[in-house]
């Protein structure tokens, strides 16, 4: 008993046992560090009252589901109010042990994930900002991996006459006019093999209608995408420019 008590009470994660109505029956010293209440102060009090109002309905629903099945385990994320009034994100994992005569409660193991949530929110904000920039530039932007279109912006999809959702997953050769397949495929193969291939070149792209050719100026290089090598670049429709140049030559 001493050994297991030492393990539990020295854990960096909080550990609590609550009754079916949310009354705290037991809490480890780590709880105090996470929730900001002196050890034992919350004992015999209802901890549900300290859950953020926006999170409370979904958490209460999950808890009700948990109570219906013995030994069921559920994990969630919620905001919990500390004694100083600040809110911290915690990640509880709850196990229904009400049927166990030696415990008679719901065992909750939880940790503070506030910093993780802040990082996630910052990453999401950064991603949204960069996506907005990419989706609103005039040049087409694309990522190709394993010969498949993994990402395109609105400008690229509009250039070839497709919706963004239609392009994702396509073999990139489906967007190349048959007369230029060999050249474009050779550039792709050699670039993936690490050979020195010109970043910028021109080719004819095939419109969704299957007939119209679009002269594209391509600038592409290799990047690390989701842990593997991929081709990333931009494509600009130069069809009208080429026509104007031809008129000037004439």
Short mmCIF file of C-alpha atoms in Angstrom, two decimals, residues 5-244:
data_model
loop_
_atom_site.label_atom_id
_atom_site.label_comp_id
_atom_site.label_asym_id
_atom_site.label_seq_id
_atom_site.Cartn_x
_atom_site.Cartn_y
_atom_site.Cartn_z
CA UNK A 5 0.47 5.40 -2.50
CA UNK A 6 3.95 6.83 -3.16
CA UNK A 7 3.59 6.18 -6.89
CA UNK A 8 0.16 7.81 -7.06
CA UNK A 9 0.87 10.81 -4.85
CA UNK A 10 4.14 11.66 -6.61
CA UNK A 11 2.70 11.49 -10.11
CA UNK A 12 2.91 14.71 -12.15
CA UNK A 13 -0.65 14.04 -13.38
CA UNK A 14 -3.63 14.70 -11.15
CA UNK A 15 -5.70 11.79 -9.91
CA UNK A 16 -9.18 12.11 -8.44
CA UNK A 17 -12.09 9.92 -7.46
CA UNK A 18 -15.53 11.51 -7.71
CA UNK A 19 -19.02 10.24 -7.00
CA UNK A 20 -21.78 9.92 -9.58
CA UNK A 21 -22.94 13.47 -8.81
CA UNK A 22 -19.44 14.99 -9.17
CA UNK A 23 -18.46 15.20 -5.48
CA UNK A 24 -14.70 14.89 -4.96
CA UNK A 25 -13.99 11.84 -2.79
CA UNK A 26 -10.22 11.72 -3.18
CA UNK A 27 -7.47 13.81 -4.79
CA UNK A 28 -3.70 13.54 -5.01
CA UNK A 29 -1.26 16.36 -4.17
CA UNK A 30 -0.69 16.95 -7.90
CA UNK A 31 -4.30 18.17 -8.13
CA UNK A 32 -3.35 21.23 -6.07
CA UNK A 33 -0.62 22.24 -8.51
CA UNK A 34 -2.93 21.90 -11.52
CA UNK A 35 -6.17 23.40 -10.18
CA UNK A 36 -4.64 25.86 -7.72
CA UNK A 37 -6.56 24.77 -4.60
CA UNK A 38 -4.69 23.68 -1.45
CA UNK A 39 -4.62 19.92 -1.01
CA UNK A 40 -7.92 18.74 0.44
CA UNK A 41 -9.81 22.03 0.05
CA UNK A 42 -12.07 20.67 -2.70
CA UNK A 43 -12.73 17.42 -0.83
CA UNK A 44 -16.48 16.68 -0.57
CA UNK A 45 -17.26 19.56 -2.95
CA UNK A 46 -18.84 19.30 -6.41
CA UNK A 47 -16.12 19.83 -9.03
CA UNK A 48 -18.57 20.12 -11.94
CA UNK A 49 -19.28 23.70 -10.83
CA UNK A 50 -15.71 24.64 -11.82
CA UNK A 51 -16.04 23.53 -15.47
CA UNK A 52 -16.28 26.33 -18.04
CA UNK A 53 -19.94 27.02 -18.99
CA UNK A 54 -19.17 26.47 -22.70
CA UNK A 55 -17.68 23.04 -21.98
CA UNK A 56 -20.12 21.91 -19.30
CA UNK A 57 -22.98 20.58 -21.51
CA UNK A 58 -20.77 18.28 -23.58
CA UNK A 59 -18.81 17.09 -20.52
CA UNK A 60 -21.99 16.32 -18.58
CA UNK A 61 -23.30 14.37 -21.56
CA UNK A 62 -20.07 12.34 -21.76
CA UNK A 63 -20.19 11.72 -18.00
CA UNK A 64 -23.79 10.49 -18.23
CA UNK A 65 -22.71 8.03 -20.93
CA UNK A 66 -19.79 6.93 -18.77
CA UNK A 67 -22.06 6.11 -15.82
CA UNK A 68 -24.12 3.69 -17.91
CA UNK A 69 -21.27 1.26 -18.53
CA UNK A 70 -18.97 -0.22 -15.87
CA UNK A 71 -15.22 0.02 -16.57
CA UNK A 72 -15.80 2.24 -19.58
CA UNK A 73 -12.99 4.76 -20.26
CA UNK A 74 -13.56 8.21 -21.75
CA UNK A 75 -11.18 11.09 -22.58
CA UNK A 76 -12.06 14.74 -23.12
CA UNK A 77 -10.67 18.27 -23.10
CA UNK A 78 -12.17 21.02 -20.96
CA UNK A 79 -11.47 24.31 -19.23
CA UNK A 80 -11.29 24.25 -15.43
CA UNK A 81 -11.34 27.32 -13.19
CA UNK A 82 -8.46 27.64 -10.73
CA UNK A 83 -8.89 29.23 -7.31
CA UNK A 84 -7.42 32.53 -8.61
CA UNK A 85 -10.20 32.69 -11.24
CA UNK A 86 -8.02 31.83 -14.25
CA UNK A 87 -8.98 29.07 -16.67
CA UNK A 88 -6.71 26.14 -17.52
CA UNK A 89 -7.21 23.50 -20.16
CA UNK A 90 -7.10 19.97 -18.74
CA UNK A 91 -7.33 16.57 -20.39
CA UNK A 92 -9.13 14.07 -18.12
CA UNK A 93 -9.33 10.33 -18.70
CA UNK A 94 -12.19 8.88 -16.67
CA UNK A 95 -12.94 5.26 -15.75
CA UNK A 96 -16.24 4.12 -14.26
CA UNK A 97 -15.36 2.18 -11.10
CA UNK A 98 -18.65 2.69 -9.28
CA UNK A 99 -19.22 -1.06 -9.38
CA UNK A 100 -15.93 -1.71 -7.55
CA UNK A 101 -16.70 -2.02 -3.79
CA UNK A 102 -13.15 -0.88 -2.90
CA UNK A 103 -13.41 2.36 -4.93
CA UNK A 104 -17.09 3.19 -5.49
CA UNK A 105 -16.46 6.15 -7.74
CA UNK A 106 -15.26 7.46 -11.08
CA UNK A 107 -11.48 7.54 -11.30
CA UNK A 108 -10.16 10.55 -13.21
CA UNK A 109 -6.56 10.91 -14.30
CA UNK A 110 -5.89 14.37 -15.72
CA UNK A 111 -3.13 16.66 -16.90
CA UNK A 112 -2.74 20.37 -17.67
CA UNK A 113 -2.67 20.88 -21.47
CA UNK A 114 -2.97 24.69 -21.50
CA UNK A 115 0.39 25.26 -23.18
CA UNK A 116 -0.36 22.60 -25.77
CA UNK A 117 -3.68 24.28 -26.57
CA UNK A 118 -1.95 27.65 -26.94
CA UNK A 119 0.53 26.16 -29.39
CA UNK A 120 -2.27 24.48 -31.34
CA UNK A 121 -4.22 27.75 -31.53
CA UNK A 122 -1.11 29.65 -32.65
CA UNK A 123 -0.41 27.05 -35.34
CA UNK A 124 -4.02 27.17 -36.51
CA UNK A 125 -3.94 30.97 -36.66
CA UNK A 126 -0.67 30.87 -38.61
CA UNK A 127 -2.04 28.24 -40.99
CA UNK A 128 -5.23 30.24 -41.59
CA UNK A 129 -3.20 33.40 -42.24
CA UNK A 130 -0.89 31.71 -44.74
CA UNK A 131 -3.77 29.88 -46.42
CA UNK A 132 -5.56 33.21 -46.86
CA UNK A 133 -2.44 34.69 -48.45
CA UNK A 134 -1.95 31.71 -50.77
CA UNK A 135 -5.62 31.53 -51.77
CA UNK A 136 -5.65 35.21 -52.69
CA UNK A 137 -2.51 35.50 -54.81
CA UNK A 138 -2.91 35.46 -58.58
CA UNK A 139 -0.39 32.72 -59.34
CA UNK A 140 -1.31 29.07 -58.93
CA UNK A 141 0.39 27.24 -56.06
CA UNK A 142 0.65 23.45 -55.91
CA UNK A 143 2.29 20.54 -54.08
CA UNK A 144 2.87 17.19 -55.80
CA UNK A 145 3.84 14.07 -53.87
CA UNK A 146 3.96 10.50 -55.22
CA UNK A 147 2.87 11.98 -58.58
CA UNK A 148 -0.43 13.09 -56.97
CA UNK A 149 -1.72 16.62 -56.45
CA UNK A 150 -1.66 17.07 -52.67
CA UNK A 151 -2.47 20.78 -52.53
CA UNK A 152 -3.55 23.53 -54.92
CA UNK A 153 -4.87 27.02 -54.29
CA UNK A 154 -7.91 28.60 -55.89
CA UNK A 155 -5.85 30.32 -58.60
CA UNK A 156 -4.34 27.02 -59.79
CA UNK A 157 -7.70 25.24 -59.88
CA UNK A 158 -9.30 28.15 -61.70
CA UNK A 159 -6.51 28.17 -64.29
CA UNK A 160 -7.23 24.57 -65.34
CA UNK A 161 -11.01 24.87 -64.98
CA UNK A 162 -11.48 22.56 -61.99
CA UNK A 163 -12.64 23.05 -58.41
CA UNK A 164 -9.92 22.66 -55.76
CA UNK A 165 -11.58 19.47 -54.47
CA UNK A 166 -11.48 17.92 -57.95
CA UNK A 167 -7.75 18.51 -58.38
CA UNK A 168 -6.66 17.06 -55.02
CA UNK A 169 -5.61 13.44 -55.53
CA UNK A 170 -5.29 13.67 -59.32
CA UNK A 171 -2.21 12.32 -61.10
CA UNK A 172 -0.39 15.50 -62.17
CA UNK A 173 -0.07 14.14 -65.74
CA UNK A 174 -3.85 14.46 -66.12
CA UNK A 175 -3.30 18.22 -66.11
CA UNK A 176 -0.62 18.13 -68.82
CA UNK A 177 -1.38 18.22 -72.56
CA UNK A 178 -0.44 14.84 -74.15
CA UNK A 179 2.15 16.45 -76.42
CA UNK A 180 4.11 17.63 -73.35
CA UNK A 181 3.69 14.53 -71.14
CA UNK A 182 7.15 13.19 -71.83
CA UNK A 183 8.95 16.48 -71.09
CA UNK A 184 7.07 17.23 -67.87
CA UNK A 185 7.29 13.64 -66.58
CA UNK A 186 11.04 13.59 -67.31
CA UNK A 187 11.55 16.83 -65.37
CA UNK A 188 9.57 15.40 -62.44
CA UNK A 189 11.44 12.07 -62.42
CA UNK A 190 14.89 13.67 -62.60
CA UNK A 191 14.06 16.27 -59.94
CA UNK A 192 12.84 13.55 -57.55
CA UNK A 193 16.08 11.66 -58.18
CA UNK A 194 18.08 14.71 -57.10
CA UNK A 195 19.38 15.62 -60.55
CA UNK A 196 20.00 19.21 -61.56
CA UNK A 197 16.83 20.23 -63.40
CA UNK A 198 15.84 23.82 -64.35
CA UNK A 199 13.38 25.19 -61.79
CA UNK A 200 11.59 27.28 -64.41
CA UNK A 201 10.17 26.04 -67.70
CA UNK A 202 7.06 26.24 -69.87
CA UNK A 203 4.59 23.59 -70.98
CA UNK A 204 1.02 23.23 -72.18
CA UNK A 205 -1.55 22.38 -69.54
CA UNK A 206 -4.85 20.70 -70.36
CA UNK A 207 -8.10 22.42 -69.41
CA UNK A 208 -10.98 20.50 -67.84
CA UNK A 209 -12.81 20.59 -71.19
CA UNK A 210 -10.14 18.24 -72.57
CA UNK A 211 -9.41 20.48 -75.58
CA UNK A 212 -8.16 23.90 -74.48
CA UNK A 213 -4.39 24.23 -74.04
CA UNK A 214 -3.05 26.68 -71.46
CA UNK A 215 0.53 27.84 -71.74
CA UNK A 216 1.97 27.69 -68.22
CA UNK A 217 5.18 29.13 -66.83
CA UNK A 218 6.23 26.72 -64.08
CA UNK A 219 8.67 27.40 -61.22
CA UNK A 220 9.14 24.33 -59.02
CA UNK A 221 11.52 22.90 -56.44
CA UNK A 222 11.73 20.17 -53.80
CA UNK A 223 10.40 20.59 -50.25
CA UNK A 224 9.79 18.41 -47.21
CA UNK A 225 6.03 17.83 -46.95
CA UNK A 226 4.56 15.72 -44.16
CA UNK A 227 7.92 14.13 -43.55
CA UNK A 228 8.65 13.18 -47.16
CA UNK A 229 10.02 14.83 -50.28
CA UNK A 230 7.56 16.61 -52.56
CA UNK A 231 7.54 19.07 -55.45
CA UNK A 232 6.20 22.52 -54.65
CA UNK A 233 5.90 25.45 -56.99
CA UNK A 234 3.88 28.05 -58.78
CA UNK A 235 2.22 28.11 -62.17
CA UNK A 236 1.30 31.21 -64.15
CA UNK A 237 -1.03 31.29 -67.17
CA UNK A 238 1.02 32.99 -69.91
CA UNK A 239 -1.31 32.14 -72.82
CA UNK A 240 -2.38 35.73 -73.46
CA UNK A 241 1.16 37.01 -73.05
CA UNK A 242 2.43 34.55 -75.64
CA UNK A 243 -0.33 35.58 -78.05
CA UNK A 244 0.57 39.24 -77.58
#
